[in-house]
XYZ file of C-alpha atoms in Angstrom:
530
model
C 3.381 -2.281 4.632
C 6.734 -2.571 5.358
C 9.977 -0.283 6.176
C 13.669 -0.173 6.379
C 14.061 0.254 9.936
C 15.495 3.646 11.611
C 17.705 3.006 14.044
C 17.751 4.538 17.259
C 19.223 3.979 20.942
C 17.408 1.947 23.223
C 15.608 3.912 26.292
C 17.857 2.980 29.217
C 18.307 4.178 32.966
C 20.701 6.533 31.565
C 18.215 8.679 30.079
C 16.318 11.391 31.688
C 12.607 10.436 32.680
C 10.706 12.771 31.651
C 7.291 11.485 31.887
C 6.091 8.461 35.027
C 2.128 7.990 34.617
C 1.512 4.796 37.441
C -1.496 3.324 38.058
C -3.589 5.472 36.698
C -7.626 5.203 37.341
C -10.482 6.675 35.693
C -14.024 6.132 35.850
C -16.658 6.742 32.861
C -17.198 10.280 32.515
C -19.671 12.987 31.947
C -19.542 16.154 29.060
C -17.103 18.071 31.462
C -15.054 14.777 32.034
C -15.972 14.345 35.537
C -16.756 10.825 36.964
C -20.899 9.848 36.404
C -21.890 9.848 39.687
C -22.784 6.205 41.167
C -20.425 4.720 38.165
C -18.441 2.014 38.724
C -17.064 1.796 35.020
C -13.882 1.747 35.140
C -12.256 2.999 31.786
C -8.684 2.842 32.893
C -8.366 0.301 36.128
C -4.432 -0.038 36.256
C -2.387 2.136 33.442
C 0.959 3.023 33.382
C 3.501 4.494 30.918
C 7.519 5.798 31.809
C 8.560 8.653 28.822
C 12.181 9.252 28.351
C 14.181 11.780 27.013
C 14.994 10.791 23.192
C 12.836 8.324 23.000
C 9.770 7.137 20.648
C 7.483 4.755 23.320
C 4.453 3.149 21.009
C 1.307 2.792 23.026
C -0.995 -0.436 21.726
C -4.237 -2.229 22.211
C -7.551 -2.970 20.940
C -10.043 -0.378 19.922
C -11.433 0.229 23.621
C -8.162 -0.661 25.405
C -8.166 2.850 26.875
C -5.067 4.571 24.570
C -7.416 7.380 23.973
C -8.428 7.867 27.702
C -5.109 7.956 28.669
C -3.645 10.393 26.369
C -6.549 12.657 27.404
C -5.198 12.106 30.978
C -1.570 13.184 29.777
C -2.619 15.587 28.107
C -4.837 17.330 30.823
C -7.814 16.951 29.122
C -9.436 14.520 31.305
C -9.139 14.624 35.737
C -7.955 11.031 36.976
C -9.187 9.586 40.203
C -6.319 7.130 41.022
C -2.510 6.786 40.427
C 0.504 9.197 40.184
C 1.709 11.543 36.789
C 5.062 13.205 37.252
C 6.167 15.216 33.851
C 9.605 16.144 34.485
C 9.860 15.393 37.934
C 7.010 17.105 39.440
C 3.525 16.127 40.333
C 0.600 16.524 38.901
C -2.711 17.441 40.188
C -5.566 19.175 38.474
C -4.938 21.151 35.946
C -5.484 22.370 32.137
C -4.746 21.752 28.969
C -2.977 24.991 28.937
C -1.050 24.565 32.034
C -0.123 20.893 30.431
C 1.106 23.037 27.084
C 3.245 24.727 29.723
C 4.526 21.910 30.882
C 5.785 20.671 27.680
C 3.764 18.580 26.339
C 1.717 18.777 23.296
C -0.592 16.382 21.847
C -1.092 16.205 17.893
C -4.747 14.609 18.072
C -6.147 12.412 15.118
C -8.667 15.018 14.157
C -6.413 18.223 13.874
C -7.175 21.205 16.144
C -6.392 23.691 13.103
C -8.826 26.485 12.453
C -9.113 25.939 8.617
C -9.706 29.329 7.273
C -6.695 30.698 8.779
C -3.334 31.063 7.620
C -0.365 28.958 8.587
C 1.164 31.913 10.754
C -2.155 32.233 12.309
C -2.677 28.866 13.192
C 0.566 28.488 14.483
C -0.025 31.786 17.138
C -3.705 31.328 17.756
C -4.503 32.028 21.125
C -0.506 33.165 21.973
C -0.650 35.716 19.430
C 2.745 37.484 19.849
C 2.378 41.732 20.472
C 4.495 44.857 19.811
C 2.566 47.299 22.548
C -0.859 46.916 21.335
C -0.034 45.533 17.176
C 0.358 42.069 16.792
C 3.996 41.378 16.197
C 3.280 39.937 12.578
C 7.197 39.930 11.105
C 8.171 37.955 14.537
C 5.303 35.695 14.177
C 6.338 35.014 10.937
C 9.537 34.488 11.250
C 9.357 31.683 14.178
C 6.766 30.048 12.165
C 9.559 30.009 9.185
C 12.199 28.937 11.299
C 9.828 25.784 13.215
C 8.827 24.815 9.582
C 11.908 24.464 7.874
C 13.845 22.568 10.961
C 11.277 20.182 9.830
C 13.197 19.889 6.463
C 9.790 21.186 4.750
C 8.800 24.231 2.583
C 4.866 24.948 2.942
C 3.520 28.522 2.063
C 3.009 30.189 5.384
C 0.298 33.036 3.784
C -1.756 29.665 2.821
C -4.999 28.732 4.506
C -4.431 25.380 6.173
C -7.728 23.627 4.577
C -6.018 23.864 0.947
C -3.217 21.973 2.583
C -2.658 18.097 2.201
C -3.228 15.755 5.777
C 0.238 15.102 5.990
C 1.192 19.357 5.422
C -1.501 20.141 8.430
C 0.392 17.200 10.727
C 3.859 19.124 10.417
C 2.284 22.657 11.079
C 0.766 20.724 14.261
C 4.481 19.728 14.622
C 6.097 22.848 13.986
C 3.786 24.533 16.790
C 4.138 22.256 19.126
C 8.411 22.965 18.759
C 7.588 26.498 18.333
C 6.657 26.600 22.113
C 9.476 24.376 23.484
C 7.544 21.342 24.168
C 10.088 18.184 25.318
C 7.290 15.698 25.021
C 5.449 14.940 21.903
C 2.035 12.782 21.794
C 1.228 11.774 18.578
C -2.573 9.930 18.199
C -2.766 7.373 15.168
C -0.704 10.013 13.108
C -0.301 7.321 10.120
C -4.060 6.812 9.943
C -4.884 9.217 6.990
C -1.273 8.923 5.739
C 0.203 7.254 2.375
C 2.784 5.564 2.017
C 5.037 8.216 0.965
C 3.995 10.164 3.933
C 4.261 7.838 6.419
C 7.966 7.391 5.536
C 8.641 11.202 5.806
C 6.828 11.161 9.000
C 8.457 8.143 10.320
C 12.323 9.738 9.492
C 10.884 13.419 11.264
C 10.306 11.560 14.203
C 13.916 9.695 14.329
C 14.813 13.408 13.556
C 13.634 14.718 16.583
C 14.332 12.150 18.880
C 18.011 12.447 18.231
C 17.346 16.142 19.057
C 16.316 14.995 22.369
C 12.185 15.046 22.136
C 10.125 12.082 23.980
C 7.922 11.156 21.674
C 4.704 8.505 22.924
C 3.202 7.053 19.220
C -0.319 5.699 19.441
C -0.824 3.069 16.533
C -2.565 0.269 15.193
C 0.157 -0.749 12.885
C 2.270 -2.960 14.378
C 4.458 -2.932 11.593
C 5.360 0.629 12.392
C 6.096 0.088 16.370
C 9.276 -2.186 15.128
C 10.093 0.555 12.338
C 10.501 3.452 14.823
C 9.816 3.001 18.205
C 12.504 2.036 21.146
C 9.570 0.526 23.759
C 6.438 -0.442 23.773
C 3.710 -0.318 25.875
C 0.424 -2.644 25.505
C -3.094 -1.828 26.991
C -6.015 -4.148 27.233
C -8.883 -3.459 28.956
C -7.399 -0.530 30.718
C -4.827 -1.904 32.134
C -1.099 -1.986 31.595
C -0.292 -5.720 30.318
C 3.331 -4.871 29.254
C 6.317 -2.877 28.581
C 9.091 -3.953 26.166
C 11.790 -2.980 23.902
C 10.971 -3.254 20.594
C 13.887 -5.184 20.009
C 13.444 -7.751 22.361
C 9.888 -8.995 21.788
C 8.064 -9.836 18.716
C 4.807 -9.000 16.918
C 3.092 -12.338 17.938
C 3.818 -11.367 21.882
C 2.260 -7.845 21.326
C -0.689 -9.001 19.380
C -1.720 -11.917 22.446
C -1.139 -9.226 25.121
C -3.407 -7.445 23.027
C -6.036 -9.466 22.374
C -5.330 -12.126 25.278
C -5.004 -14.836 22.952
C -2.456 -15.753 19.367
C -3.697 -14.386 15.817
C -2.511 -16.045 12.667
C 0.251 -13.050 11.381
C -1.787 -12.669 8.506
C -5.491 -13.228 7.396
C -5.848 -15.331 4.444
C -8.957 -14.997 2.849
C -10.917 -18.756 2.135
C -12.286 -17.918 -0.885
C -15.675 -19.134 -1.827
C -17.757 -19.807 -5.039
C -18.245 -16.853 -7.690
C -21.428 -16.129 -9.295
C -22.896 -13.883 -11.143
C -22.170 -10.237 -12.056
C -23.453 -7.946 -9.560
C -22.009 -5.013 -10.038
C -20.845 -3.228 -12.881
C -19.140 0.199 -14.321
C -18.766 1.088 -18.321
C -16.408 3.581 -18.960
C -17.554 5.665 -16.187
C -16.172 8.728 -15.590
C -16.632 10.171 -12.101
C -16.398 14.359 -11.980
C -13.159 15.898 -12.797
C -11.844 12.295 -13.554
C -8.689 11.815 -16.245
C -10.037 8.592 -17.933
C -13.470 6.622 -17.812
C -13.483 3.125 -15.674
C -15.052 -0.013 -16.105
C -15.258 -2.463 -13.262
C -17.140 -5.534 -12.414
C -17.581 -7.816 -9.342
C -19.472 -10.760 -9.029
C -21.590 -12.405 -6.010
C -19.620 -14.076 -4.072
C -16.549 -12.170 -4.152
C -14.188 -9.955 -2.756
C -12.621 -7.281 -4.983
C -9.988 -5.131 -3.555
C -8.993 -1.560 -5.073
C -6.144 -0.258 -4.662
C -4.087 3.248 -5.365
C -2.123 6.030 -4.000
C -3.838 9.136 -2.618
C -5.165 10.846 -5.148
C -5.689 7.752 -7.738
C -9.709 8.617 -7.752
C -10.704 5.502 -5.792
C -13.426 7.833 -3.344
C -14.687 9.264 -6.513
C -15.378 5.937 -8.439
C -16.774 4.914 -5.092
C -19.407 8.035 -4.512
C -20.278 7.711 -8.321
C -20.839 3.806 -8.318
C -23.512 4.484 -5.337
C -24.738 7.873 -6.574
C -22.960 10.297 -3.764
C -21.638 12.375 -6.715
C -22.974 12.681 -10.468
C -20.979 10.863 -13.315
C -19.759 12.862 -16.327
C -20.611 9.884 -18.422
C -20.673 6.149 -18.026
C -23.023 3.604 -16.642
C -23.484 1.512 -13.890
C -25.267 -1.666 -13.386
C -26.719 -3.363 -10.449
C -27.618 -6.746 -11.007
C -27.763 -5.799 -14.511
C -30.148 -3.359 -14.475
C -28.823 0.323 -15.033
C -28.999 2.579 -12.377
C -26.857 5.752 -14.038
C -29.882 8.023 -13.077
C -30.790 6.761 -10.054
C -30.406 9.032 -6.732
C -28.078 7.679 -4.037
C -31.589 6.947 -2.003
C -33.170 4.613 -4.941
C -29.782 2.778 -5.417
C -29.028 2.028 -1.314
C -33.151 0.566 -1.398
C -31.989 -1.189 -4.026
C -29.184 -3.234 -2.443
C -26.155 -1.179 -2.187
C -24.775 -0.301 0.947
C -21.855 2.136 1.539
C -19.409 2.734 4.263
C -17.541 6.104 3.447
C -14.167 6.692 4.206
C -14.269 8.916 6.472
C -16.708 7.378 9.294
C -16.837 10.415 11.595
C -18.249 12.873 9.035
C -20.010 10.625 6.983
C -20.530 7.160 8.240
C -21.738 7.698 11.696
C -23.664 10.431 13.498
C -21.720 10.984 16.600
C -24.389 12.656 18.347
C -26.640 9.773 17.961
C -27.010 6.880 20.224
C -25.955 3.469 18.955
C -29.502 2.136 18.424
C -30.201 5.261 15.768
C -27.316 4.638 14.108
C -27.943 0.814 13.648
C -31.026 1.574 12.739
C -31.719 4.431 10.613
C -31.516 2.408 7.225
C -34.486 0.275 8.602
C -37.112 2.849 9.932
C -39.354 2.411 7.020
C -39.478 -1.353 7.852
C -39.754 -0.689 11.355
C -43.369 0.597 11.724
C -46.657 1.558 10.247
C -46.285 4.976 8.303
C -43.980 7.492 9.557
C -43.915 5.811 12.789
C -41.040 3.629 14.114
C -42.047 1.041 16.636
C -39.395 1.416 19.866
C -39.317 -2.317 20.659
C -38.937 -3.285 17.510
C -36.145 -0.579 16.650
C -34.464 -1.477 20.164
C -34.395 -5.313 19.289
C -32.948 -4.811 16.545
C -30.182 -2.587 17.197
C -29.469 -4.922 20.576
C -29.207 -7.972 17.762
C -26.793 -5.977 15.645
C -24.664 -5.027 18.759
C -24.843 -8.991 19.602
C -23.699 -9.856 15.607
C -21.032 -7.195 15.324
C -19.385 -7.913 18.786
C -20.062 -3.925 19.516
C -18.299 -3.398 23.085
C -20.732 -0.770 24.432
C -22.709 -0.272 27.789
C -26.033 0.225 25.897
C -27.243 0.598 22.813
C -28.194 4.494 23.986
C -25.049 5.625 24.252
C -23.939 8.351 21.939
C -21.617 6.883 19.004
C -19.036 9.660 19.976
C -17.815 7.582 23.501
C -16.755 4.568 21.636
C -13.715 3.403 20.281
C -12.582 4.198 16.375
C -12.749 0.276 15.634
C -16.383 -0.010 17.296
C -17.571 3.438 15.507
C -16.676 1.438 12.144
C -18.585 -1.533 12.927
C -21.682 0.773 13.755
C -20.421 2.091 10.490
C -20.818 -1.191 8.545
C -23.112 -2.984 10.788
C -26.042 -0.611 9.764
C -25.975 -1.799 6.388
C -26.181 -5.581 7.845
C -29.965 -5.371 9.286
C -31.556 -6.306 5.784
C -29.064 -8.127 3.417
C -27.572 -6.288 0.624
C -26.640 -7.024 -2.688
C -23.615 -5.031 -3.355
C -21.404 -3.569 -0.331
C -19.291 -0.699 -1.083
C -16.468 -0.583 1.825
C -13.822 2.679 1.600
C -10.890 1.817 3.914
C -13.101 -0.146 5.994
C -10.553 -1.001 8.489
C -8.505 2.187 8.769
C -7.852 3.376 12.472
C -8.731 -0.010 13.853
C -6.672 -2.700 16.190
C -5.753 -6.028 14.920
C -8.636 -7.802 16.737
C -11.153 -5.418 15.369
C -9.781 -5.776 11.906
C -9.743 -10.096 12.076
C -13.491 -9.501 12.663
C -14.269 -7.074 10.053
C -12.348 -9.779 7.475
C -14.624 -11.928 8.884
C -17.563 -10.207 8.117
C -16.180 -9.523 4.266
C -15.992 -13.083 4.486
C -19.316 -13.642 5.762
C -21.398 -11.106 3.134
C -19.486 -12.985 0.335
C -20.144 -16.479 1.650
C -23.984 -15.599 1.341
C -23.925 -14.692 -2.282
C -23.410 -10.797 -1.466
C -20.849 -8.761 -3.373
C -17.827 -6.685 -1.641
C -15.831 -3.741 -3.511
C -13.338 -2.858 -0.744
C -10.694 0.098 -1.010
C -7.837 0.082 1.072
C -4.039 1.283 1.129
C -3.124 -1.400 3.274
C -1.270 -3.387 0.361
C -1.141 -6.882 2.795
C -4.574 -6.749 2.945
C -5.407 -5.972 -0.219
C -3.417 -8.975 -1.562
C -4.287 -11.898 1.477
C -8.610 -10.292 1.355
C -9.160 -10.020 -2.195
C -10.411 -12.464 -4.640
C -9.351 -10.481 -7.863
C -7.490 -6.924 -7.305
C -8.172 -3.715 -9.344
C -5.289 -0.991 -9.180
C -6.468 2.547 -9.718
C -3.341 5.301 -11.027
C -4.085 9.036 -11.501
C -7.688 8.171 -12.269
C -7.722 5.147 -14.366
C -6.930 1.197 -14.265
C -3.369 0.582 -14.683
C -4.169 -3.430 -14.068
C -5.792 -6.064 -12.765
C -4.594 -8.916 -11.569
C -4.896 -12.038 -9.457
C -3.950 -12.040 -5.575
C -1.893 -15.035 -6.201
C 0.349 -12.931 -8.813
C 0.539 -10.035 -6.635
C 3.316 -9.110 -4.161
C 3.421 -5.854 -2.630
C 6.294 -4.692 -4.688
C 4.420 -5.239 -7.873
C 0.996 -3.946 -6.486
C 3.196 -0.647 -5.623
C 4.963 -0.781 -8.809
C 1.319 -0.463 -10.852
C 0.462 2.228 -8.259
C 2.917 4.661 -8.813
C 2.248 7.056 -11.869
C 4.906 8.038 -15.002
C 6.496 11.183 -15.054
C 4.316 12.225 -17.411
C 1.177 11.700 -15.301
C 1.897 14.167 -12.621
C 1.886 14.466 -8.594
C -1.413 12.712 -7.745
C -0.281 13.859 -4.128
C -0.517 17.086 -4.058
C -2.391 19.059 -1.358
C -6.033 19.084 -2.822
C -5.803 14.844 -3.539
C -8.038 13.002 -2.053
C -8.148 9.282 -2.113
């Protein structure tokens, strides 16, 4: 993905600092984020990060780096045992993530802190509800919230509960709180993650918006391509540890990516190709529920078949209808040419399919869990005599997996919750990888990960297709769509507009298919769902 870039001045001694986090520590930590007594993990060793005034500062680094530990930090969510923070030129000891609010600084998280079944105005005032005596000042509540919303240069129905509203509608109202209260510094964690295209470009110009209003604004993200788009520094962590601060505009993507990963990536991944066999999987004229237009797919063992589509273009539902997630108004599918229409989800996974869902917190890993349940759980039945599992065997498994999959993790019982987005999705995947599996199903399989994490997840496409398997992969990265796929399928307001060969394909074009008529309708509006 690629953007015209928005200018903005470089961060420069003139400018206020606003935010000096040196040499920050902090050691693994327990449920109330204090350090695990006798611990000598280190999760941050040596991070630092200078904020100033009107400026966007990306934050980088491998799933694991520590960008999520030391947002927490900023954020006064997590104590820190070593180093100095100063937000606007004071100190900072303990405190709380209400004192931090105080201070200015708000955090818009991944997973929004919205209470869904409220209303806009509600959200926006929960837990600073504004009073008249002993009424709740509703007119003044409303009215702020009007006011923060529309210097956004948006229009979203205040009296509507936020869970009816699109991702990119619940970031702003995030926004609009967080100017609502006067904050100066604005954290924003992987906000492009769940974003299309579209969005990302309104999000992109709303934060050159506010930084020429003055706003320091730190921008967590994977996508490198966005750091040169937006931001005026950048700031790499590997290992937690500071390796480097630059301005955008005097380094390059190949510097970032080795301080990164402590060693040079190709730019982009070109797939190898390998030999095609037969059909494995196949859809006629199926028509997942509440879809415009019946489908008909097929790929063969041995390749890779991207799918790709704007929000909205049905490209979840064709996915939880090929592997029996959600019933088909009509249609068939075919595994290995038998039809398996009226199968349940559990007959067709036993049968060979495996599916990694988009969303891997909700659906394609139990954070609770340790690691070795999660690697596991597809396998139990093989695992022991009856309804019994046998621990050894379960445990050597799960330590193989974490072996295959390059899992960084302290042990295979620690809950999936404490590790990074990029090794989450490899638990994600990796559980389907213990028996081998004819068909693999893979929904934005590398969404929210780093660039090292997402070289080894092409690898492991690679790998599954070099062994005969078959790989369906949706994504709305359009780069990797064209360099990963073998043949490419583009999905528009519920339907195949084309398919073509990677070779033929250019982003442009791919785009081009993507985008539906006039007569087709918004397939963005706020109840789409990719």
């Amino acid at each position: 993905m690629t953007f015209d870039v928005v200018a903005g001045p470089p961060a420069t001694d003139g400018q206020t600092l606003i935010l000096d986090a040196q040499h920050i520590q902090k050691y693994a930590y327990d449920d109330e984020g204090r350090p695990i007594r006798g611990t000598d993990v280190l999760l941050l060793s040596d991070a630092s990060l200078e904020l100033r005034a009107g400026e966007v500062h990306a934050l980088v680094g491998e799933n694991g780096a520590g960008k999520s530990t030391l947002i927490k930090v900023l954020a006064g969510a997590l104590p820190f045992e070593g180093g100095t923070l100063d937000v606007m030129g004071r100190p900072r000891g303990e405190t709380t993530i209400s004192e931090v609010r105080k201070e200015g600084i708000a955090v818009i998280w991944q997973e929004f802190s919205l209470a869904p079944h409220l209303s806009v105005v509600e959200n926006m005032f929960l837990g600073r509800e504004l009073r008249r005596g002993r009424r709740l000042d509703k007119p003044e509540m409303r009215r702020q919230a009007a006011a923060a919303i529309a210097s956004l240069g948006v229009e979203i129905d205040l009296d509507s509960p936020v869970e009816r509203l699109s991702t990119s509608q619940q970031q702003l109202i995030e926004i609009a709180r967080a100017l609502n209260e006067d904050s100066r510094i604005l954290i924003l964690d992987e906000p492009t993650a769940s974003l299309s295209r579209l969005e990302t470009e309104r999000l992109i110009e709303l934060m050159a918006q506010l930084r020429s209003e003055g706003l320091g604004i730190i921008f967590v993200t994977h996508r490198l391509d966005e750091v040169f788009t937006i931001s005026d520094r950048v700031s790499v962590l590997k290992d937690g540890r500071s390796t480097g601060t630059f301005r955008t505009s005097q380094t390059s993507r190949d510097e970032i990516v080795e301080r990164m990963v402590g060693r040079q990536l190709d730019s982009v991944y070109q797939r190898r190709g390998s030999t095609v066999g037969e059909v494995a999987l196949e859809t006629r004229d199926l028509r997942p529920g509440g879809a415009a237009a019946p489908v008909s797919i097929t790929v063969h063992r041995g390749e890779i078949v991207g799918l790709a589509g704007l929000v909205g273009a049905g490209r979840t539902e064709l996915a939880r209808a090929i592997v029996g997630a959600d019933p088909a108004e009509s249609g068939s599918v075919l595994l290995n040419g038998e039809d398996v229409t009226s199968w349940p989800m559990r007959k067709r996974l036993d049968a060979g399919l495996g599916f990694v869902p988009e969303n891997r917190k909700d659906q394609g890993v139990i954070l609770p869990l340790p690691i070795l349940r999660n690697l596991t759980m597809t396998e139990w039945p093989r695992l022991g005599a009856g309804p019994f599992v046998m621990p050894r065997r379960e445990r050597d498994l799960a330590r193989s997996m974490v072996d295959e999959l390059s899992i960084v993790a302290r042990s295979v019982d620690q809950p999936a919750f404490t590790l990074s987005g990029g090794n989450q999705q490899r638990v994600a995947i990796g559980k389907w990888l213990a028996r081998e599996r004819l068909v693999y199903v893979l929904d934005e399989p590398t969404r929210g990960v780093d660039v090292s994490a997402r070289y080894a997840l092409y690898q492991l496409m690679e790998a599954i297709a070099d062994r005969g398997g078959a790989v369906l992969m949706i994504s709305s990265d359009l780069p990797e769509i064209i360099s990963m796929s073998d043949r490419i399928y583009v999905m528009r307001t519920g339907s195949i507009s084309a398919e073509i060969a990677p070779q033929d394909a250019t982003e442009q074009s791919v785009l081009t298919m993507m985008l539906p008529d006039r007569n087709e309708g918004d397939t963005n509006g706020p109840a789409a769902k990719a």
